[in-house]
Short mmCIF file of C-alpha atoms in Angstrom, two decimals:
data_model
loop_
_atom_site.label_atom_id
_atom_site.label_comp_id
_atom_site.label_asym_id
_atom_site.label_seq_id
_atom_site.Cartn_x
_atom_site.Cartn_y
_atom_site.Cartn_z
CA UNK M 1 85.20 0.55 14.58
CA UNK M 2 84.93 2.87 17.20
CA UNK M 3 83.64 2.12 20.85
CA UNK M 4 81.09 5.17 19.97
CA UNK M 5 79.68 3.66 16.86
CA UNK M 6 76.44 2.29 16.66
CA UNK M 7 77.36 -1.44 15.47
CA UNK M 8 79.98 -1.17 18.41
CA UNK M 9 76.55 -0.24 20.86
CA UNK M 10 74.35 -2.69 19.27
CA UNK M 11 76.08 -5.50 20.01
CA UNK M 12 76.11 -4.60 23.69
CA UNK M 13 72.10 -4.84 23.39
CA UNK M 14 72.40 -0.89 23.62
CA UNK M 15 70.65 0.24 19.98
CA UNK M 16 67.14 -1.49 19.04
CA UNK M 17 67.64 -3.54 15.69
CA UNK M 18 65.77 -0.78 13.32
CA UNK M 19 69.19 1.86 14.46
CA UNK M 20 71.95 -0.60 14.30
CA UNK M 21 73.01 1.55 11.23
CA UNK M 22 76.88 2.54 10.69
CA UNK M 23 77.30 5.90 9.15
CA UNK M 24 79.41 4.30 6.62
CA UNK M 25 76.88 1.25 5.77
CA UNK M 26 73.62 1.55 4.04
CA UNK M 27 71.79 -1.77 5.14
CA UNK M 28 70.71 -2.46 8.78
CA UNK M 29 72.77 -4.49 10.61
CA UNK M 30 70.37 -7.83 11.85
CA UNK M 31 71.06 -10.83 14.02
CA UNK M 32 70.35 -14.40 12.03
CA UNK M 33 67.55 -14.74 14.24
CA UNK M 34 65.30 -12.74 13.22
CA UNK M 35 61.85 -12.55 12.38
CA UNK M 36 59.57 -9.54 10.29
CA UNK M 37 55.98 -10.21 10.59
CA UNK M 38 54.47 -7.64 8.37
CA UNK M 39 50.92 -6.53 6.61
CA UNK M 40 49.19 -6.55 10.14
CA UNK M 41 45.94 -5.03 9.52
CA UNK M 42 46.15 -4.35 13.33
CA UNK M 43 48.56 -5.14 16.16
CA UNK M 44 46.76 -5.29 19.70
CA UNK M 45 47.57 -5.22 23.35
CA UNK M 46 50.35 -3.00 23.23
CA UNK M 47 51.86 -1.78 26.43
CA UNK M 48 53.85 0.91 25.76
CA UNK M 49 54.05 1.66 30.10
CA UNK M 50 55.06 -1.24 31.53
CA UNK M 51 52.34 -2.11 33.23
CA UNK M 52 51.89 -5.18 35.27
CA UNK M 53 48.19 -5.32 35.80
CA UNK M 54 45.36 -2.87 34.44
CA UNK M 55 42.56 -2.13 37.42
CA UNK M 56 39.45 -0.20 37.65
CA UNK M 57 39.23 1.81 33.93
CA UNK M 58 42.18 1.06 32.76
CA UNK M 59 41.05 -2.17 31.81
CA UNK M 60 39.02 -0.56 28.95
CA UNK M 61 42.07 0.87 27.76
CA UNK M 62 43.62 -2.18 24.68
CA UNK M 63 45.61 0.14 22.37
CA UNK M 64 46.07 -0.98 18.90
CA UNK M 65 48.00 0.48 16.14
CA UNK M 66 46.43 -0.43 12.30
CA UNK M 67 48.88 -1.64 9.13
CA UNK M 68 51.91 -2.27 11.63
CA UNK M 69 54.56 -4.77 11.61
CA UNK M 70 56.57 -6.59 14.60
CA UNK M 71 60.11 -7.42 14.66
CA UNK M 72 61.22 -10.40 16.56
CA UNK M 73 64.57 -11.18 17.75
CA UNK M 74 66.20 -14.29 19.44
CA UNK M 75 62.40 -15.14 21.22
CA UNK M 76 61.45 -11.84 22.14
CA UNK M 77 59.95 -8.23 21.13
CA UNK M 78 62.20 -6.52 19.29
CA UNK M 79 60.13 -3.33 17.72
CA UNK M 80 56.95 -2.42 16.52
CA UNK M 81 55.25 0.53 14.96
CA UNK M 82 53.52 1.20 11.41
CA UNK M 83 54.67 -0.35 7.71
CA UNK M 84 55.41 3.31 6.86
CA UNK M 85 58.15 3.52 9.15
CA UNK M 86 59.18 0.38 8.41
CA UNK M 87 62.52 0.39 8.25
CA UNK M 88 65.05 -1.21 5.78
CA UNK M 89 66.30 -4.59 7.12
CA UNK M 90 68.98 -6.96 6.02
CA UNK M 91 67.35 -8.97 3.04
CA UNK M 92 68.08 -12.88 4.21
CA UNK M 93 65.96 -12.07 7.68
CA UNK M 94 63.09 -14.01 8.04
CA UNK M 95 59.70 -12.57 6.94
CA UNK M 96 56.03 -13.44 7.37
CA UNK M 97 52.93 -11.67 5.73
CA UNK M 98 50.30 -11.33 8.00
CA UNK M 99 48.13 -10.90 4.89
CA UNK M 100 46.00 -8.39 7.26
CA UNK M 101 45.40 -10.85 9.81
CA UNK M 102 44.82 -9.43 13.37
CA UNK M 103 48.22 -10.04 16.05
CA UNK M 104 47.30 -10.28 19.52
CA UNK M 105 49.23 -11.06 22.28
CA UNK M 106 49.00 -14.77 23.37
CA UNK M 107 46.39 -15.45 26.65
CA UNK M 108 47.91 -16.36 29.70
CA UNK M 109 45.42 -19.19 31.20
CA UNK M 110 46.51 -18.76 35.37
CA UNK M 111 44.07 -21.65 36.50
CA UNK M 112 44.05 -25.13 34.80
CA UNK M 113 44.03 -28.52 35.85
CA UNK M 114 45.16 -29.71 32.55
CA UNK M 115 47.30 -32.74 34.05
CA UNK M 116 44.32 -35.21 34.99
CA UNK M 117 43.63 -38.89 33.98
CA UNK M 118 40.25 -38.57 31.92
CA UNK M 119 36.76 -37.32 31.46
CA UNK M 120 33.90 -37.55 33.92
CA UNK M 121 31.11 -37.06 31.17
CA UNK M 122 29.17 -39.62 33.46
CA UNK M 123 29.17 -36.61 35.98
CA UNK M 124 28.31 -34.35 33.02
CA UNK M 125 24.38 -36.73 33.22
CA UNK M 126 24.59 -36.58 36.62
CA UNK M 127 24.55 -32.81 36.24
CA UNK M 128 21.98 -32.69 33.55
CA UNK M 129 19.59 -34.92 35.96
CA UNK M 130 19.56 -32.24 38.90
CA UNK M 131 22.49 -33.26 40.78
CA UNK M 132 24.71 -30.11 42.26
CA UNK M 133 28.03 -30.43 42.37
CA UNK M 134 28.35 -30.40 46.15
CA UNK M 135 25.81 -33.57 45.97
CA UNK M 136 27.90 -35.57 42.92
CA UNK M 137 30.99 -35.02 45.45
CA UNK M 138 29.49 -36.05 48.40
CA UNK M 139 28.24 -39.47 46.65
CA UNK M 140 32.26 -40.13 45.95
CA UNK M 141 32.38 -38.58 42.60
CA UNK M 142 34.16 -34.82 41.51
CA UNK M 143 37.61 -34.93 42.50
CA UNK M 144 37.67 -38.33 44.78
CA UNK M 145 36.92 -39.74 41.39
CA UNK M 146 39.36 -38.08 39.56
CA UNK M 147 41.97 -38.89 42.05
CA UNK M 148 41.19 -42.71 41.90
CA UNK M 149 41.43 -42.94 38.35
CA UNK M 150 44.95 -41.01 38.72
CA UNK M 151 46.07 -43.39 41.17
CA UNK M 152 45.93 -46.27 38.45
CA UNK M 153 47.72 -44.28 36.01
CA UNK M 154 51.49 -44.24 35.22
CA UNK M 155 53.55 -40.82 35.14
CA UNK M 156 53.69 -41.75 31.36
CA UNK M 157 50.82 -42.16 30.55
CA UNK M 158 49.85 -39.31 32.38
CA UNK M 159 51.77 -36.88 30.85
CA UNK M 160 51.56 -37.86 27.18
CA UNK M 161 47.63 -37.83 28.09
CA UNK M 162 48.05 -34.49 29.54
CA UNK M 163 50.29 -32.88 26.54
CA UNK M 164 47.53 -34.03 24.12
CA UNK M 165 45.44 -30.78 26.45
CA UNK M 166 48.41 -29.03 26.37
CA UNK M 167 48.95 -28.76 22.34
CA UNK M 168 44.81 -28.07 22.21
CA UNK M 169 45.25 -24.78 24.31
CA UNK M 170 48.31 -23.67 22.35
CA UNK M 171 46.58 -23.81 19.18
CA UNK M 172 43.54 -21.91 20.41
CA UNK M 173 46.48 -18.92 21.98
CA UNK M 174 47.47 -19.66 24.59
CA UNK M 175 50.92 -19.03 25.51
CA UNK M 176 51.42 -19.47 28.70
CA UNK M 177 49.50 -21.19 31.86
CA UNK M 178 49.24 -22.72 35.36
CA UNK M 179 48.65 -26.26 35.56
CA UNK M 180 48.02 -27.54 39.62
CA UNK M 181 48.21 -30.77 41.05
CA UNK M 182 45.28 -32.02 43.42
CA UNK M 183 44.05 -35.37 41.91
CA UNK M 184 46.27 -36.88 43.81
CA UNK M 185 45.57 -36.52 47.47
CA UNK M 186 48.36 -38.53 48.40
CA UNK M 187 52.06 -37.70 48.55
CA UNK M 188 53.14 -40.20 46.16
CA UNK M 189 50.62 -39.28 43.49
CA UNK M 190 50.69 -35.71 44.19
CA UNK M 191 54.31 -36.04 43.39
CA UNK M 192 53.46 -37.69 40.82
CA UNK M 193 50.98 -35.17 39.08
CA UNK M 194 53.62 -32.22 39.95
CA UNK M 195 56.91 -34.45 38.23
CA UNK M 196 54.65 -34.58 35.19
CA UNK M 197 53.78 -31.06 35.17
CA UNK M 198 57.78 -30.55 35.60
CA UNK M 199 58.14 -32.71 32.54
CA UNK M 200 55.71 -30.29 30.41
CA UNK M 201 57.86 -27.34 31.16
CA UNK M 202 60.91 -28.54 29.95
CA UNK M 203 59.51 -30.21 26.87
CA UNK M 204 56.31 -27.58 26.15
CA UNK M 205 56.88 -24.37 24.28
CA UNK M 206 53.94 -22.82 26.26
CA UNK M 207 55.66 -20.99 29.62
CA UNK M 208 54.51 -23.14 32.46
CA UNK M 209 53.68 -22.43 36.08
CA UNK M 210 53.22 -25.64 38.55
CA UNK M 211 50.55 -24.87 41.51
CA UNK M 212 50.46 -27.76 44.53
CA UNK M 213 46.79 -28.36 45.07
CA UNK M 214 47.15 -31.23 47.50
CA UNK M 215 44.21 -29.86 49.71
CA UNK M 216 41.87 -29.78 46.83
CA UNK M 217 39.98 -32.26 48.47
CA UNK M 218 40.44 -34.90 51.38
CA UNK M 219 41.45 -38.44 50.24
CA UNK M 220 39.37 -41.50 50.58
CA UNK M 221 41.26 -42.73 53.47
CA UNK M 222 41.13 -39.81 55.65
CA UNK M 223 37.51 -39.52 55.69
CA UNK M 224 36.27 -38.23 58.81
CA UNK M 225 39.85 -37.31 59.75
CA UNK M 226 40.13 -33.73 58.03
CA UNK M 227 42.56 -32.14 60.21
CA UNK M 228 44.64 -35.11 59.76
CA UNK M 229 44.77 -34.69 56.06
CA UNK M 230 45.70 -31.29 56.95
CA UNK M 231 48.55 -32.58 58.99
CA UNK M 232 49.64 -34.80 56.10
CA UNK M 233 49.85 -31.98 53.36
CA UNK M 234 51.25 -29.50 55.85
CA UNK M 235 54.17 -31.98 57.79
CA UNK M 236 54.77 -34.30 54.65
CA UNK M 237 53.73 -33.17 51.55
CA UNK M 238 54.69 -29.76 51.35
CA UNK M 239 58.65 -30.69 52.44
CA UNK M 240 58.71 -33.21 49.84
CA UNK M 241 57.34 -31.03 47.22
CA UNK M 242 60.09 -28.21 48.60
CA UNK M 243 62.85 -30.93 48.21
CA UNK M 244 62.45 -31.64 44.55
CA UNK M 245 61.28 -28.09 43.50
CA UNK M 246 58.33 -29.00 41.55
CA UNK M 247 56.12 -26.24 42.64
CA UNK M 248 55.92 -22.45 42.15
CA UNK M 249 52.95 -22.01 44.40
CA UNK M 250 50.46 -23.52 46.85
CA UNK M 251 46.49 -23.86 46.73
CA UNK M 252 44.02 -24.44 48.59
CA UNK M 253 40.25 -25.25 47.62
CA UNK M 254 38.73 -22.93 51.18
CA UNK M 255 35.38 -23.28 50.66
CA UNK M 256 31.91 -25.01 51.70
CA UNK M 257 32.51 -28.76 52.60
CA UNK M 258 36.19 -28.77 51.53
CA UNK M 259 38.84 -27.03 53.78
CA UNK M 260 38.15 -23.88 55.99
CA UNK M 261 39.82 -20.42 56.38
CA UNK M 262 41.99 -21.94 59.34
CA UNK M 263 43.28 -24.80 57.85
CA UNK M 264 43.65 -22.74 54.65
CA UNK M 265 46.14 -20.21 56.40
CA UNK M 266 48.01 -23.52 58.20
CA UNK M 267 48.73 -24.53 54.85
CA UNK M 268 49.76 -21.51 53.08
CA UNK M 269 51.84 -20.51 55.99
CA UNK M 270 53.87 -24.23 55.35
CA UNK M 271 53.60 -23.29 51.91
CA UNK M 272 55.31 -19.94 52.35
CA UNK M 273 57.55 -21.36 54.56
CA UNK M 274 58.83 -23.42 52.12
CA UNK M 275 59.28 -20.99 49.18
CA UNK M 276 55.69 -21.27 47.60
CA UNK M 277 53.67 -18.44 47.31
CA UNK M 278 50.01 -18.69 48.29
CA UNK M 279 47.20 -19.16 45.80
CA UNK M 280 43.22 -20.07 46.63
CA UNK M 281 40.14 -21.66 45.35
CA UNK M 282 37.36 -19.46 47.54
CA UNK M 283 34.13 -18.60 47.37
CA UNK M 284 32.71 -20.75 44.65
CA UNK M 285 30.01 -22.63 46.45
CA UNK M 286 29.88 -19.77 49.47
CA UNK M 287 31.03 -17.12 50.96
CA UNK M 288 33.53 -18.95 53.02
CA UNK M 289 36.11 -16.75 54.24
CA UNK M 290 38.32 -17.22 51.06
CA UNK M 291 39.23 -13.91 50.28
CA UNK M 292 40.07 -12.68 53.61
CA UNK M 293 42.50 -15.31 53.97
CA UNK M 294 44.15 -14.73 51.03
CA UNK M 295 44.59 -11.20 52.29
CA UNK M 296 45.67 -12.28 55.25
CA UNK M 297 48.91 -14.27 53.67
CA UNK M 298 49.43 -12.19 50.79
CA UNK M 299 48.51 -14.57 48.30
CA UNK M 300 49.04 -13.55 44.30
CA UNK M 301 45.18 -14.64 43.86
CA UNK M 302 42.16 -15.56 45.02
CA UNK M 303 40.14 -17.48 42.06
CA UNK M 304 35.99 -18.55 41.19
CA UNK M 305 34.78 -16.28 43.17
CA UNK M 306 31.24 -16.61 42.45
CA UNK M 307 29.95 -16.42 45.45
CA UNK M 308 31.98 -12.80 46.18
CA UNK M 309 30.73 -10.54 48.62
CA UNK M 310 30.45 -6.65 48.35
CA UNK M 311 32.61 -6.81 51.44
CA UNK M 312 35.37 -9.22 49.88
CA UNK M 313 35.14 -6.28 46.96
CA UNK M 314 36.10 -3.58 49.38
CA UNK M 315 38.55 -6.06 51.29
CA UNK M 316 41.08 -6.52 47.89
CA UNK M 317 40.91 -2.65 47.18
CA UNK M 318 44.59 -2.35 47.02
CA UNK M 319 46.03 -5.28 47.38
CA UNK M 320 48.66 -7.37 45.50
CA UNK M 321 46.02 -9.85 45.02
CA UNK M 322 44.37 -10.63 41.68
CA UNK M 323 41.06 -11.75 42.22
CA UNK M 324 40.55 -14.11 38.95
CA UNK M 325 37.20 -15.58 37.56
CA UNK M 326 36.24 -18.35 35.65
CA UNK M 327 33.85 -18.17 34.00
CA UNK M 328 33.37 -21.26 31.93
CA UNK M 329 32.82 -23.23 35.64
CA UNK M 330 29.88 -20.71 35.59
CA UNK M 331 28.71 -21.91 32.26
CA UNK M 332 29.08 -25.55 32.50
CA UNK M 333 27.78 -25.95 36.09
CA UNK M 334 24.95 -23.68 35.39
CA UNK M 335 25.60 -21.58 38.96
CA UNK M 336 26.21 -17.79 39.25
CA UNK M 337 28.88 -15.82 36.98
CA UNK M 338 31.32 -13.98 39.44
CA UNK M 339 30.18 -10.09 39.83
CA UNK M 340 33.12 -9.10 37.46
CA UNK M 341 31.62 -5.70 36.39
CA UNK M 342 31.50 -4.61 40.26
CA UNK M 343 35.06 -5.76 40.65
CA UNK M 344 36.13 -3.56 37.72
CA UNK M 345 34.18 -0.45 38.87
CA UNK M 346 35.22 -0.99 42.67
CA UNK M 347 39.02 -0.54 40.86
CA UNK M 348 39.98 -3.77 40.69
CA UNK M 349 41.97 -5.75 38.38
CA UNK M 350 40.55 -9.10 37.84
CA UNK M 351 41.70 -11.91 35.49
CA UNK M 352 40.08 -14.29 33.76
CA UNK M 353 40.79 -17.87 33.46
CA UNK M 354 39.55 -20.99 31.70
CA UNK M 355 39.66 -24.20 34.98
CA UNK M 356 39.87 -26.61 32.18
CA UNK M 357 39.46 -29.75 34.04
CA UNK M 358 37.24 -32.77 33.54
CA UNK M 359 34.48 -32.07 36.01
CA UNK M 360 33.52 -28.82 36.12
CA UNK M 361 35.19 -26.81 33.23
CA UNK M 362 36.18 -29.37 30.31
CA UNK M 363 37.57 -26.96 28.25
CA UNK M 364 40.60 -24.86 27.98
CA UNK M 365 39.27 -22.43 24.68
CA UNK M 366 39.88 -18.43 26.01
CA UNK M 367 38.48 -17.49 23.08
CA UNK M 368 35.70 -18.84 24.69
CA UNK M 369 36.30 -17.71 27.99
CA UNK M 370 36.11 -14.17 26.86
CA UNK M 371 33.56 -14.69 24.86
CA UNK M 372 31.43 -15.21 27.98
CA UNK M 373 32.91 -12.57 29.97
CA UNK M 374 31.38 -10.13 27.67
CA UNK M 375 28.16 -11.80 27.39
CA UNK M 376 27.39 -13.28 30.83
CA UNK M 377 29.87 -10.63 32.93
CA UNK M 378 29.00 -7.40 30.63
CA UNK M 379 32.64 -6.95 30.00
CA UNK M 380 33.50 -4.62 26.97
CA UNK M 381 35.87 -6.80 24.69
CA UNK M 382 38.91 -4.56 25.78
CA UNK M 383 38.18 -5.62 29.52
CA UNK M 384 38.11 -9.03 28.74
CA UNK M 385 41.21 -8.81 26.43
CA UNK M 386 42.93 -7.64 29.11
CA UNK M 387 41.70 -9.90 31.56
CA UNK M 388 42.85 -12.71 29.94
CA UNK M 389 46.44 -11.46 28.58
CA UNK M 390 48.38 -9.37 30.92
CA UNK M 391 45.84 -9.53 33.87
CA UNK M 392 46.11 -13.40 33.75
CA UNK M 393 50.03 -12.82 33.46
CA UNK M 394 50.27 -10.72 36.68
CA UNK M 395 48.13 -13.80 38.48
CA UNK M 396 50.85 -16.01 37.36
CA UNK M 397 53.70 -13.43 38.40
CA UNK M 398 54.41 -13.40 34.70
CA UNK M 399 53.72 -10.08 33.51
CA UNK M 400 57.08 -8.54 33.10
CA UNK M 401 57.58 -11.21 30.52
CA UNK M 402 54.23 -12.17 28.35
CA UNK M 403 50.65 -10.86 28.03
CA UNK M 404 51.37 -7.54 25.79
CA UNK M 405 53.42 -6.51 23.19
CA UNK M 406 55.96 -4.41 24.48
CA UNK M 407 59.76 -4.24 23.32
CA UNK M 408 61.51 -6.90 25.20
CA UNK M 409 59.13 -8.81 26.15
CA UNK M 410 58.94 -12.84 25.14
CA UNK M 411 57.36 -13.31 21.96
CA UNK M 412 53.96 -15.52 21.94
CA UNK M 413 51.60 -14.09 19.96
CA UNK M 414 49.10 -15.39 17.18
CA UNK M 415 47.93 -13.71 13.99
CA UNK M 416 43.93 -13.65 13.27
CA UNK M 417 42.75 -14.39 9.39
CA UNK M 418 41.34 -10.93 8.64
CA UNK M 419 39.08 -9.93 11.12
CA UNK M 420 36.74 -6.23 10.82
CA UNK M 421 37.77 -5.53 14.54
CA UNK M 422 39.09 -6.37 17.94
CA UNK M 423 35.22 -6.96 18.94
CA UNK M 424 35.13 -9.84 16.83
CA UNK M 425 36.97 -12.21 18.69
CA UNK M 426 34.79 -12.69 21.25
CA UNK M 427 31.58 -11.68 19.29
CA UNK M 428 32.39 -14.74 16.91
CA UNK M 429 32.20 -17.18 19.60
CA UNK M 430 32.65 -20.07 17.96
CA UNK M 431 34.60 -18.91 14.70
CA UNK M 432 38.66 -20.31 14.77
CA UNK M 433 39.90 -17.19 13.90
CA UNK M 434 43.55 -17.82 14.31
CA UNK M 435 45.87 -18.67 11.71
CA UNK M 436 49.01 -18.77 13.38
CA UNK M 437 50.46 -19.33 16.42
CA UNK M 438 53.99 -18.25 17.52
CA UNK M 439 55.52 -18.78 20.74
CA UNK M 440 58.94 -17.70 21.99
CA UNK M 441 59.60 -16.16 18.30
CA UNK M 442 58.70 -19.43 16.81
CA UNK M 443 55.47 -20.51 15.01
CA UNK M 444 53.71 -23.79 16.01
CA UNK M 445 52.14 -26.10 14.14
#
């Protein structure tokens, strides 16, 4: 065959799989692996741009196309478009019938604490009884108690507890997510939290980020002694974190009672320094100077937010930063939802994320999560679509890779039983309406 021909030019990745078609042949030409979903009533979230983030209106924008079908090859997006143009394919590929489900692109959860060693559903009474959070943390409970039940747990234990919360998410859609450390609060079990998150990446299907959240609180033993908790994160526990590469960004819970916007910046600064790119908890429990230091050190987001200021609104105009919500803290703690709709019509691009942890979000559902976005944030369902898919990519510096369909990209997607529209999804808020779940080509089970 000639250098010219189109077999020759597909296999150099140069000819999508619907041309690889030699003048002399009549049957497309497809790799062995190779999958034809088909009868989709409607394919959503395509990105047909290449768009990172959507801000401001664009976030109403969710194009769907009706009766399509989606070609996946070796993991990733191979082609799209409408069963009548369809074209012919090799007959031993693989092929599943959507039977007019809905396929949406997986969500991308960017703030979890999914590694953790147990419920606090003691807290949960606490809560029910009048008890802030602020106050159930100051009496030695929140994360101090989190942290102490960590502390008696082995790494195996911990992570086959943790992947039991991993499998959950991926069978509601998610496909891919940030897990952080920061029930340690020492180096060893900090270490400890980040080797199991490590261990979940390479045996997980769901793409994995690992955050270092080692001043998510100060330890026990350092009471009294803040800045020399600060000292340990920042002189010890960030070089030993560096030297076994278990972290793809740094945290920091700035905010009321925990750390403030100085020590913040000291320790994304070491963070930085160190290869780790700056994340923050702000502005939850107060306006606390959260957002401007994450402006300050170019962090990739700023997350709660439910305490946001007008001001901190003006201040991300622009930005690289992704200011991120979550609200199912909102729900469960019964405080504030994060002024989302100003955000959006300011021109921002916010994400939305689930915080499953046991204290103040015990659940990782984003069904759920944009379920309340629409009803307690007054987000139209294509805002909170695409604050939870390729919005919650971009806050995980993920969204050249997952949270659209778009040729090329990794595959994780799930198919709906039939559905009447997009709407439904979060409108249904408590109906399982997916069917199937595929991640990285490959359905899940």
């Amino acid at each position: 065959l000639s250098k010219g021909c189109s077999i020759h030019r597909c296999r150099r990745g140069d000819v999508p799989p619907h041309r690889r078609v030699h003048p002399v042949l009549t049957q497309i030409i497809v790799p062995m692996a190779t999958t034809l979903i088909y009868n989709i009533a409607t394919l959503g979230g395509i990105n047909r741009k290449g768009r990172l983030r959507l801000q401001g209106s664009e976030m109403a924008q969710f194009e769907t196309l009706d009766n399509a079908y989606l070609l996946i090859q070796d993991g990733r997006i191979a082609d799209f478009g409408s069963m009548e143009s369809l074209p012919q394919l090799a007959a031993d590929l693989k092929r599943v019938d959507a039977e007019g489900g809905t396929v949406m692109p997986s969500f991308c959860d960017s703030h979890t604490h999914i590694v953790n060693a147990g419920s606090r559903e003691n807290e949960f009474v606490d809560k029910i009884n009048g008890l802030s959070y602020a106050e159930i943390a100051k009496r030695g409970g929140g994360i101090l108690n989190s942290a102490d039940k960590l502390h008696e747990m082995s790494e195996d234990e911990l992570f086959e507890q943790s992947m039991k919360r991993v499998r959950e998410v991926m069978l509601k859609g998610t496909g891919c997510v940030e897990i952080k450390s920061g029930y340690g609060l020492n180096t060893e079990d900090e270490l400890k939290m980040l080797r199991v998150i490590r261990r979940i990446k390479q045996t997980s299907p769901l793409k994995v980020v690992s955050n270092f959240l080692g001043a998510h609180a100060v330890d026990r033993a350092y009471a009294g002694r803040q800045s020399a908790y600060v000292d340990l994160v920042v002189n010890e526990m960030i070089p030993a974190v560096a030297a076994e590469g278990l972290a793809d960004f740094v945290d920091v819970f700035c905010d009321e009672g925990f750390f403030t916007p100085e020590e913040t910046g000291r320790i994304l600064q070491a963070g930085a320094e160190h290869g780790m790119r700056g994340k923050i908890h702000g502005q939850e429990l107060a306006p606390s100077g959260g957002v401007e230091v994450a402006l300050k050190h170019n962090a990739l987001s700023v997350d709660h937010l439910e305490s946001m200021t007008d001001e901190d609104i003006a201040m991300m105009i622009g930005t690289e930063t992704s200011p991120t919500a979550l609200p199912g803290t909102s729900f469960f703690l019964n405080i504030p939802f994060a002024p989302v709709r100003k955000m959006i019509s300011a021109g921002l691009g916010p994400a939305i994320a689930s915080d499953y942890n046991p204290g103040s979000t015990p659940s990782g559902d984003m069904k759920f999560v944009v379920s309340l976005a629409c009803i307690k944030m007054r987000l139209l369902p294509e805002e909170a679509l695409n604050a939870a898919t390729i919005n919650g990519a971009y806050a995980m510096g993920l969204s050249a890779d997952y949270g659209s369909i778009a040729i090329g990209k990794v595959a994780n997607f799930y198919i709906t039983h039939p559905i009447p529209s997009i709407a439904f999804i979060p409108y249904a808020y408590t109906t399982p309406v997916i069917r199937e779940v595929y991640l990285n080509g490959e359905q899940q089970n």
